[in-house]
mmCIF file of C-alpha atoms in Angstrom:
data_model
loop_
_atom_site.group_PDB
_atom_site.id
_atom_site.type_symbol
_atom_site.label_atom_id
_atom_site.label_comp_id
_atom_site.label_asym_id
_atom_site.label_seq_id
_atom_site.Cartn_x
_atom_site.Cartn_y
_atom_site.Cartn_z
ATOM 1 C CA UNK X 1 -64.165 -34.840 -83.513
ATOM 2 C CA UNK X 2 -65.240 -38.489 -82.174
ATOM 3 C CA UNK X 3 -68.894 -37.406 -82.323
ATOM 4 C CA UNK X 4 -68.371 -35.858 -85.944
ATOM 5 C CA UNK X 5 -66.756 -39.462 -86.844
ATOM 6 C CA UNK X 6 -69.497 -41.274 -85.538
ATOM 7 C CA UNK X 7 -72.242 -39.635 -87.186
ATOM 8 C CA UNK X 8 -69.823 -40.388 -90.216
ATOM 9 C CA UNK X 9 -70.194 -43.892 -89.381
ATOM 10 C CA UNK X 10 -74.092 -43.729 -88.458
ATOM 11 C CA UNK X 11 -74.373 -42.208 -92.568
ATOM 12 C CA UNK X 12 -72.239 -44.515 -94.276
ATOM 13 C CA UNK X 13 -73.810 -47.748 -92.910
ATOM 14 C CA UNK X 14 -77.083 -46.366 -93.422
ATOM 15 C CA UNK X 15 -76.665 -45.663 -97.148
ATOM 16 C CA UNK X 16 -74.320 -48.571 -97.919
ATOM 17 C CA UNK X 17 -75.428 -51.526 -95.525
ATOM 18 C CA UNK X 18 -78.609 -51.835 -98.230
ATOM 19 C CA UNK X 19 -76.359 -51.723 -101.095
ATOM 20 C CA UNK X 20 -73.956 -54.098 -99.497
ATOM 21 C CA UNK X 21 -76.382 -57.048 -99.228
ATOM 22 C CA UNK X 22 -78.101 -56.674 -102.126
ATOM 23 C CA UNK X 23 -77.997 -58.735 -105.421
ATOM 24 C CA UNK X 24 -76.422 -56.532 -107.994
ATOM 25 C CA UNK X 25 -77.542 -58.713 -110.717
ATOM 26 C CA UNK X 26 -81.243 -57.836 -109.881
ATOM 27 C CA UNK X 27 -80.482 -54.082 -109.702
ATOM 28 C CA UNK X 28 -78.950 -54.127 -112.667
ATOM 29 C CA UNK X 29 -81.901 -55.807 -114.330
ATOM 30 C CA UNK X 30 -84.372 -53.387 -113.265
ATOM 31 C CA UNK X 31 -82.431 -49.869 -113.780
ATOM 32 C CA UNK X 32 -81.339 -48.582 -117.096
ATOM 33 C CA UNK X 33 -78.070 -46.831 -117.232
ATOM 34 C CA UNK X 34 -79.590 -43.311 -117.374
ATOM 35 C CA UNK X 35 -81.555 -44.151 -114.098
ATOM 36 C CA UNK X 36 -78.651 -45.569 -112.614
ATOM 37 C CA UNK X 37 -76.858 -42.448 -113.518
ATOM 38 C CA UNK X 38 -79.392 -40.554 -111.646
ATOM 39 C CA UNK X 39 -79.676 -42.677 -108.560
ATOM 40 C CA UNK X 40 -75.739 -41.970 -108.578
ATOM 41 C CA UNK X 41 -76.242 -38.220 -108.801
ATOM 42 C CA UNK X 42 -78.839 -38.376 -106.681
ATOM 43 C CA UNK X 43 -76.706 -40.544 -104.114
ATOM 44 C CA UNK X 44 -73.792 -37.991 -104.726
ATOM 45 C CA UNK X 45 -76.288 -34.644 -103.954
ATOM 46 C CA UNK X 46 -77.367 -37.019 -100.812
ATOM 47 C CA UNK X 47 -73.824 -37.111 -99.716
ATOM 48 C CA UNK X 48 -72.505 -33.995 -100.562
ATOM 49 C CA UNK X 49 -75.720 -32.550 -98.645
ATOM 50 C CA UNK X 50 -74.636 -34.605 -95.792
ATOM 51 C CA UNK X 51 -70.862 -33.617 -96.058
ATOM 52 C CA UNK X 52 -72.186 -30.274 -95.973
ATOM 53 C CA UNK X 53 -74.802 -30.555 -92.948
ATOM 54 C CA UNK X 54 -72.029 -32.427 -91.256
ATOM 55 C CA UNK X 55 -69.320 -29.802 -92.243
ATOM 56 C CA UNK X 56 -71.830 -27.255 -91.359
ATOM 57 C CA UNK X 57 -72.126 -28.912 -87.733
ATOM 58 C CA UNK X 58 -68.206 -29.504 -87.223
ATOM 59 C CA UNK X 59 -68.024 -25.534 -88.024
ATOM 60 C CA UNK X 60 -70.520 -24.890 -85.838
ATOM 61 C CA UNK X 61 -69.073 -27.699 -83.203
ATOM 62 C CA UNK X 62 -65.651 -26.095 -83.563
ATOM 63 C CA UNK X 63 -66.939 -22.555 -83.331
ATOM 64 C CA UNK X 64 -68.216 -23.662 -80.245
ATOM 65 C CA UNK X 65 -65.303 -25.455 -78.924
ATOM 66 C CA UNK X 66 -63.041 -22.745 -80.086
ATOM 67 C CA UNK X 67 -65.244 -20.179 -77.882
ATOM 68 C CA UNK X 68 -65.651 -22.844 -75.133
ATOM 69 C CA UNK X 69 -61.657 -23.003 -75.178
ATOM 70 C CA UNK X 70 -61.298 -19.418 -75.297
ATOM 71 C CA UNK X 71 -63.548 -19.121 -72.309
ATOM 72 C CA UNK X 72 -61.307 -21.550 -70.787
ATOM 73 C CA UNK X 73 -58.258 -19.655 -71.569
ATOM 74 C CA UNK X 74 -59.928 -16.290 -70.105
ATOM 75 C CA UNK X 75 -61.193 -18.864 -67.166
ATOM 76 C CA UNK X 76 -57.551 -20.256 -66.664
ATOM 77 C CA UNK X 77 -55.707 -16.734 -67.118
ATOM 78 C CA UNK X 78 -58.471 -15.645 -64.165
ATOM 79 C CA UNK X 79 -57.431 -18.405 -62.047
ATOM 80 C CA UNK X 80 -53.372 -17.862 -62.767
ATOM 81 C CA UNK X 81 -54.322 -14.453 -61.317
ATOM 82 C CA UNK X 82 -56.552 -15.699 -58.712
ATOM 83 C CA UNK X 83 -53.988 -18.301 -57.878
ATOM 84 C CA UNK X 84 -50.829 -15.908 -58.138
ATOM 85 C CA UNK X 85 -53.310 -13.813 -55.703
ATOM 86 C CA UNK X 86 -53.723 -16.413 -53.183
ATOM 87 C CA UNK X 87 -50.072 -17.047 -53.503
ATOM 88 C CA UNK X 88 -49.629 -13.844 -51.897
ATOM 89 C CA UNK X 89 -52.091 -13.651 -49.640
ATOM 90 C CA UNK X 90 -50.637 -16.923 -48.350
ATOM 91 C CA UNK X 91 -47.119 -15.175 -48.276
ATOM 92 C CA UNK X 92 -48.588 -12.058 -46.766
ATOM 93 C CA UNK X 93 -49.947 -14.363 -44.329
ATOM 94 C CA UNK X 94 -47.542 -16.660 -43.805
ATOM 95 C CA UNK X 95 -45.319 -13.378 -43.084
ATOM 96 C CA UNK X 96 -48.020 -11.548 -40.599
ATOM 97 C CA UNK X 97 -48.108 -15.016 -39.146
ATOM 98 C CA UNK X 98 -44.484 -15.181 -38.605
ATOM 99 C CA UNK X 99 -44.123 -11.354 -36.934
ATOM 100 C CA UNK X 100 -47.590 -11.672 -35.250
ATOM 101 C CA UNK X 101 -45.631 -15.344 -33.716
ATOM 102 C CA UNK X 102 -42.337 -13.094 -32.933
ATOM 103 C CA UNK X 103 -44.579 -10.274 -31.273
ATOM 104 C CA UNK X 104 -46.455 -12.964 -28.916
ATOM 105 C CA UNK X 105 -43.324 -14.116 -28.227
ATOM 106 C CA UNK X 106 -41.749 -10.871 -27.529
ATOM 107 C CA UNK X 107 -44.570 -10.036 -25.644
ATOM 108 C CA UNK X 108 -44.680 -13.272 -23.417
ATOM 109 C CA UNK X 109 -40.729 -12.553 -23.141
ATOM 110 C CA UNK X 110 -41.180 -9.230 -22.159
ATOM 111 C CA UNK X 111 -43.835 -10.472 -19.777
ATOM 112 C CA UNK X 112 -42.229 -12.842 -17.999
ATOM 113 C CA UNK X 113 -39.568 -10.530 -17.816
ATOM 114 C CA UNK X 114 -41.280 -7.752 -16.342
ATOM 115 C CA UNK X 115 -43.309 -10.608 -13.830
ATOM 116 C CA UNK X 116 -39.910 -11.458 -12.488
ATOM 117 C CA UNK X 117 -38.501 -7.829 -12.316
ATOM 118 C CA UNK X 118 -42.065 -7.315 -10.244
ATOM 119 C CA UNK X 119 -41.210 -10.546 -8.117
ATOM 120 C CA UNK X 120 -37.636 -9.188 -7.435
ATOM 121 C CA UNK X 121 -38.972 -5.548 -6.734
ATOM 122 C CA UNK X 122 -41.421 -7.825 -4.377
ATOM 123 C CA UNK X 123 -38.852 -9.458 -2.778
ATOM 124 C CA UNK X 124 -36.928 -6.364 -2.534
ATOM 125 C CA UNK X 125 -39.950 -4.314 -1.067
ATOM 126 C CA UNK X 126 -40.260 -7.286 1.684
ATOM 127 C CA UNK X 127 -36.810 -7.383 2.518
ATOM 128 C CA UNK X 128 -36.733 -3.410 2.697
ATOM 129 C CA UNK X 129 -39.479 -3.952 5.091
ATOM 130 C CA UNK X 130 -37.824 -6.725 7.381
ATOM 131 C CA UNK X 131 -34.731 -3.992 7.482
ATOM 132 C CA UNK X 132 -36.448 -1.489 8.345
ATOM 133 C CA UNK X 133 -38.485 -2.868 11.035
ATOM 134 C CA UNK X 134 -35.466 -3.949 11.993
ATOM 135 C CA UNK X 135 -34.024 -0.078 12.244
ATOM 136 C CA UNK X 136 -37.074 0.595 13.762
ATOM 137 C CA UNK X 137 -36.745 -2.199 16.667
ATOM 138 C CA UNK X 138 -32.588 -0.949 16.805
ATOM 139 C CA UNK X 139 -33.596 2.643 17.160
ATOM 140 C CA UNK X 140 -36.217 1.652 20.033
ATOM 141 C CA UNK X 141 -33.395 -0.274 21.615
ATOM 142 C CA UNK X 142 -30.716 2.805 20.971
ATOM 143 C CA UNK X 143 -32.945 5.628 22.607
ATOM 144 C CA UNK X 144 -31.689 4.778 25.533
ATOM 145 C CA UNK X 145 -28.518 5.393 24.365
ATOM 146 C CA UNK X 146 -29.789 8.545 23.362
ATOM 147 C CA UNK X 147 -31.145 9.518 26.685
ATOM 148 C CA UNK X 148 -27.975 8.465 28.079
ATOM 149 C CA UNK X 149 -25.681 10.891 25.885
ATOM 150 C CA UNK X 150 -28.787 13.827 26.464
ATOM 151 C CA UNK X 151 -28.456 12.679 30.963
ATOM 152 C CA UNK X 152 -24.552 13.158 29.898
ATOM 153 C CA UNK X 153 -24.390 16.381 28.084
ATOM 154 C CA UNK X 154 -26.626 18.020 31.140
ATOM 155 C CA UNK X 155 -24.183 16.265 33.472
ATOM 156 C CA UNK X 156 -20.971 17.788 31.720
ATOM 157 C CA UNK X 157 -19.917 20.746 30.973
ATOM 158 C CA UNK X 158 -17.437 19.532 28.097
ATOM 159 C CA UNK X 159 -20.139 19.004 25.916
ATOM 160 C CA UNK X 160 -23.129 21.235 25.003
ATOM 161 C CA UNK X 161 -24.565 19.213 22.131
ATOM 162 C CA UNK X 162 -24.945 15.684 20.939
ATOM 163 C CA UNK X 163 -22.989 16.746 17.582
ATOM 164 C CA UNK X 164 -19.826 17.553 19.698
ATOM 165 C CA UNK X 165 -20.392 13.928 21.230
ATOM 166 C CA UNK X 166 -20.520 12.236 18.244
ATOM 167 C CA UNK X 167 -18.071 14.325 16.386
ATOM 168 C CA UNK X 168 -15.812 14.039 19.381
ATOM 169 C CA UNK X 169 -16.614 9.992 19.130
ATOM 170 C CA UNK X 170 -15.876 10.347 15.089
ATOM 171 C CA UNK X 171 -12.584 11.904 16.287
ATOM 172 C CA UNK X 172 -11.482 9.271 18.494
ATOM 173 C CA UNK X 173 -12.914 6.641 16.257
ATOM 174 C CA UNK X 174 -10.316 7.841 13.777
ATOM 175 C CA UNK X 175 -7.349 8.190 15.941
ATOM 176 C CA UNK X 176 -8.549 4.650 16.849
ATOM 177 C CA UNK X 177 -8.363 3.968 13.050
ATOM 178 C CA UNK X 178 -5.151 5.484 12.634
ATOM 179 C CA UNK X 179 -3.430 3.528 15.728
ATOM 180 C CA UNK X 180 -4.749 0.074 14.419
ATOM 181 C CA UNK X 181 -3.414 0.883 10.863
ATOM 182 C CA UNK X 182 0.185 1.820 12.136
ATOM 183 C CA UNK X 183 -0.071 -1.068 14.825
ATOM 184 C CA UNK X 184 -0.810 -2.989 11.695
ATOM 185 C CA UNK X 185 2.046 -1.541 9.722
ATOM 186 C CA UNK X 186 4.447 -2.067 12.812
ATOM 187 C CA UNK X 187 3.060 -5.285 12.804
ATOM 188 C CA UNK X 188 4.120 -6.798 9.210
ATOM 189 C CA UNK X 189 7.589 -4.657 10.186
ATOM 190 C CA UNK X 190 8.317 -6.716 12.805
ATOM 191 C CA UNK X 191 7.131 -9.683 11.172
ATOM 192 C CA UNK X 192 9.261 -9.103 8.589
ATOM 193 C CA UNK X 193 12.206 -8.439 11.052
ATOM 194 C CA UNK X 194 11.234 -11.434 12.562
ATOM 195 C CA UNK X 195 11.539 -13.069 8.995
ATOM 196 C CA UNK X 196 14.182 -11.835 8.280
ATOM 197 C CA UNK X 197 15.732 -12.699 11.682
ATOM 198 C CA UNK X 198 15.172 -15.960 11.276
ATOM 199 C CA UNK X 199 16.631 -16.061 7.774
ATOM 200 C CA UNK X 200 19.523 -14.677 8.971
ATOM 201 C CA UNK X 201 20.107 -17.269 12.028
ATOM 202 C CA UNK X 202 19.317 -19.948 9.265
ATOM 203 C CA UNK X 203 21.733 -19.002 6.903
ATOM 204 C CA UNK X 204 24.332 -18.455 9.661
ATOM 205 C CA UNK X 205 23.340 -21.826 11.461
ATOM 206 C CA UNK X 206 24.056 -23.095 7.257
ATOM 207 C CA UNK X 207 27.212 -20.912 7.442
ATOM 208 C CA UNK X 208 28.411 -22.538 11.000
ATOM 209 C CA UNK X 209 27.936 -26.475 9.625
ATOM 210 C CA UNK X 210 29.376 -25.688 6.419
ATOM 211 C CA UNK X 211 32.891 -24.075 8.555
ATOM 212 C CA UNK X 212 32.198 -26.750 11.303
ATOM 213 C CA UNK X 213 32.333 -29.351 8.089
ATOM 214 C CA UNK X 214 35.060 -27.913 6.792
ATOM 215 C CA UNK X 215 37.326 -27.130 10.111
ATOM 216 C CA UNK X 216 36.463 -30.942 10.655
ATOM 217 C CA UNK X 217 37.564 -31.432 7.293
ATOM 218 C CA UNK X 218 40.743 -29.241 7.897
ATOM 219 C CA UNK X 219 41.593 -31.006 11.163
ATOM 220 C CA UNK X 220 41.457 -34.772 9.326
ATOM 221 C CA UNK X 221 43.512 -33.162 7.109
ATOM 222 C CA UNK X 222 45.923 -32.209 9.753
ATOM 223 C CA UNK X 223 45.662 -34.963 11.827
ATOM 224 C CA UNK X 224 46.181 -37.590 8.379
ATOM 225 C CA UNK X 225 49.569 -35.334 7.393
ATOM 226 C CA UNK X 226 51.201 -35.425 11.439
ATOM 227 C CA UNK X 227 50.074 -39.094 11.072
ATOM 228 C CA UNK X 228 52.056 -39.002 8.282
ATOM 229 C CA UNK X 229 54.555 -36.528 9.127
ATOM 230 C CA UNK X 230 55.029 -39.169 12.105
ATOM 231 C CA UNK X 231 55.304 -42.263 9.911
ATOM 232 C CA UNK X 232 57.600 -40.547 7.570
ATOM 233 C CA UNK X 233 59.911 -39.186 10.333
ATOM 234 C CA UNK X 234 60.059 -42.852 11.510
ATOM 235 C CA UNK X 235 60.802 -43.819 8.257
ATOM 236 C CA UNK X 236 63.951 -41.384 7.852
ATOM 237 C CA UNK X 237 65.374 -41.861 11.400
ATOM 238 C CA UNK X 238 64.924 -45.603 10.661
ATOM 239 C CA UNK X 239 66.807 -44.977 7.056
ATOM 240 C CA UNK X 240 69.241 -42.699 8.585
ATOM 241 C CA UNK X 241 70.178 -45.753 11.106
ATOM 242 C CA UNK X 242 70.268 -48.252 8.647
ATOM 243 C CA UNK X 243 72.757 -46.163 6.824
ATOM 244 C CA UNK X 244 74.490 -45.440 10.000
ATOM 245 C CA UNK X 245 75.045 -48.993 10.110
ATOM 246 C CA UNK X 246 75.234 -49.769 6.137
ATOM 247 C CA UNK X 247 77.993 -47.202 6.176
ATOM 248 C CA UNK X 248 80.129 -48.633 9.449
ATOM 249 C CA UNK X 249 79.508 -51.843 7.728
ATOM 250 C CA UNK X 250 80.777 -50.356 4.041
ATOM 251 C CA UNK X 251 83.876 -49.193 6.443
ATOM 252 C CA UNK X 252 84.534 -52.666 7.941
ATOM 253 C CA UNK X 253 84.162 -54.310 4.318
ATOM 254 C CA UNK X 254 86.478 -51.465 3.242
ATOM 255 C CA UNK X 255 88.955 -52.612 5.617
ATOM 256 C CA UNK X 256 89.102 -55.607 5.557
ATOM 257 C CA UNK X 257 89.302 -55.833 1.884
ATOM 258 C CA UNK X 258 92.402 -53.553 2.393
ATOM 259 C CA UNK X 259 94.065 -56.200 5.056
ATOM 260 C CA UNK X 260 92.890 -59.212 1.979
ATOM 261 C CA UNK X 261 94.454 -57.185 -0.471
ATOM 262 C CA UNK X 262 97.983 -56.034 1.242
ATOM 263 C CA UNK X 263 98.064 -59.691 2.062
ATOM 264 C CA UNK X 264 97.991 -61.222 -0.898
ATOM 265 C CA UNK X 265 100.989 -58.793 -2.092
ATOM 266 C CA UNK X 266 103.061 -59.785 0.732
ATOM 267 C CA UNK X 267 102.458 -63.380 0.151
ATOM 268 C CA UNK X 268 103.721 -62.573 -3.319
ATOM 269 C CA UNK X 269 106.134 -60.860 -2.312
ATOM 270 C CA UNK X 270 105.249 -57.722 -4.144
ATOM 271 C CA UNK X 271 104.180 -53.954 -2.679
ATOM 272 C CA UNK X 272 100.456 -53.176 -2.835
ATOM 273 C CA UNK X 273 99.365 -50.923 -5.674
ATOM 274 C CA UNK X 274 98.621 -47.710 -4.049
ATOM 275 C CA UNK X 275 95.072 -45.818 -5.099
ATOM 276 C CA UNK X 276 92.818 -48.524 -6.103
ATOM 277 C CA UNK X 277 89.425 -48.570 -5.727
ATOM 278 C CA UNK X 278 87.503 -51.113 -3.410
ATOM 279 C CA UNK X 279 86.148 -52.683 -6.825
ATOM 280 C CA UNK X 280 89.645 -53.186 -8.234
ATOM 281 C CA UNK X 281 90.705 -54.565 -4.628
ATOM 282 C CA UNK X 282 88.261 -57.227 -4.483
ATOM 283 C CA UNK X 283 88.447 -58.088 -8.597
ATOM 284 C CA UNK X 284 92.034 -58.961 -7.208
ATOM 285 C CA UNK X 285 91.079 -60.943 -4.385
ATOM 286 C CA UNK X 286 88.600 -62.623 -6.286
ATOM 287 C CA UNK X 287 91.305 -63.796 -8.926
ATOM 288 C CA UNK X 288 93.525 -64.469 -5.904
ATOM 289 C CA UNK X 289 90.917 -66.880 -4.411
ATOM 290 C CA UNK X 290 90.125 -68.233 -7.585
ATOM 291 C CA UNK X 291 93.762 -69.380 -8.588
ATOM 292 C CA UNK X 292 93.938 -70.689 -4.872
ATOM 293 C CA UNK X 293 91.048 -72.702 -5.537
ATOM 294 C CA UNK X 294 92.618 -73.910 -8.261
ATOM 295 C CA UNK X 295 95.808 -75.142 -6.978
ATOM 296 C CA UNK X 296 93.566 -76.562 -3.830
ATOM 297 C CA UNK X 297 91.985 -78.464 -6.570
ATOM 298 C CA UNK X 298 95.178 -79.434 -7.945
ATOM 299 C CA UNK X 299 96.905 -80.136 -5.355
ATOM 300 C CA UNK X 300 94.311 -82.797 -4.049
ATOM 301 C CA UNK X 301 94.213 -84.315 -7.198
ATOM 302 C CA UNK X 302 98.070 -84.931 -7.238
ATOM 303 C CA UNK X 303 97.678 -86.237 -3.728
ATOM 304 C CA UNK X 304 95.096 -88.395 -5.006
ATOM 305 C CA UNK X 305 97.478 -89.787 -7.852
ATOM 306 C CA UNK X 306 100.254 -89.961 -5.558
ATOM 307 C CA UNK X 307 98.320 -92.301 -2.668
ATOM 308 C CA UNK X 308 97.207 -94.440 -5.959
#
């Protein structure tokens, strides 16, 4: 379309850029209407030829383009397929990749595996052959042995083979067995005895301080209740004598109260009441001693007056 424009362009200026700078006063006076009429017709076929050649061009221009751009739609559907194709060949790939990767590496696994399951069945080969050339060495040491038990079965008539040796030596080894398994038993028995020995001397030994405690406990006891039975038996003979004496005392009071009281009647000249308590007795000769006083008082006082 821009090259269709400029053509255009290239036209107009070529037909009008004349017209444009010249003097229309001059064309006018050398054209009559008629031929200016025809100049315009002719101007107009000019044109339309033009708009025709060019329309004629942009058809075939757009035919063109239309074709090119349906190529281009056949190229780009092509390539969507190509691309879509290499998509999954790259997916394809990408996945072979991937389980070819895991293979190797199952492979290497499986390798190294089996190179250390061929080291170990190495090692175990070598060590198989250090024991047995170590059986070997033992069984040249032991046929001695052997000729020993063969000098010892000619030698006795117990025996006639090397089987009854050895099975007679399997016997004994398990009679051997047998003795070292119930001297084991017997064994933890009297360990356990033993255990149970001792438990029982260390809970009597705990029994015999507990009753020594408590017999020594017992015998404070005792000996804090005869101190006390003592102290208290003091204490009663001492309170029996002191009422011994309180009541010999009580008697002598009582009696001589008596001889106070029957001596104040006679100095009355009146008989003793008969039957009165001690406590009436000495109200008595307490009023007795208190009038006395009385008249003591009185008496000195008169004296007094008297010497005056």
């Amino acid at each position: 379309s821009s090259g269709i424009n400029a053509e255009y362009g290239e036209y107009f200026q070529s037909k009008f850029s004349e017209r444009l700078f010249q003097d229309p006063d001059a064309s006018e006076n050398h054209m009559t209407a008629a031929t200016r009429l025809l100049e315009k017709k002719r101007e107009m076929l000019e044109l339309e030829q033009a708009l025709s050649a060019q329309k004629e061009a942009f058809q075939m221009k757009m035919a063109s383009l239309n074709s090119r751009r349906e190529e281009l739609d056949k190229k780009e559907l092509s390539l969507r397929g190509s691309l879509m194709k290499f998509n999954q060949f790259l997916i394809e790939t990408d996945i072979k990749k991937q389980r070819a990767e895991k293979k190797a590496n199952n492979e290497r696994q499986e390798k190294e595996l089996k190179v250390e399951e061929a080291a170990e069945k190495m090692a175990e080969r070598e060590k198989l052959k250090s024991f047995l050339e170590k059986q070997r060495k033992v069984l040249e040491r032991e046929k001695v042995y052997r000729s020993y038990m063969e000098r010892v079965i000619e030698k006795s008539g117990e025996f006639q083979e090397l089987k009854d040796i050895l099975r007679k030596h399997d016997t004994l080894s398990s009679n051997l067995t047998d003795m070292i398994e119930k001297s084991t038993v017997m064994t933890d028995r009297l360990d356990s005895l033993k255990q149970e020995y001792y438990t029982m001397i260390t809970k009597n030994d705990e029994a015999t301080m507990r009753y020594t405690n408590i017999i020594a406990d017992l015998t404070w006891k005792k000996e804090t209740a005869m101190s006390n039975h003592q102290k208290w038996e003091s204490l009663w003979t001492h309170i029996q004598n002191t009422a011994a004496r309180n009541v010999l005392l009580l008697g002598r009071v009582k009696m001589a109260t008596e001889n106070i009281y029957i001596q104040i009647y006679k100095q009355r000249g009146l008989p003793p009441k008969e039957a009165e308590s001690v406590d009436d007795q000495l109200k008595k000769i307490k009023t007795y001693i208190k009038d006395l006083t009385d008249i003591i008082v009185e008496s000195s006082k008169q004296e007094k007056q008297s010497k005056e």
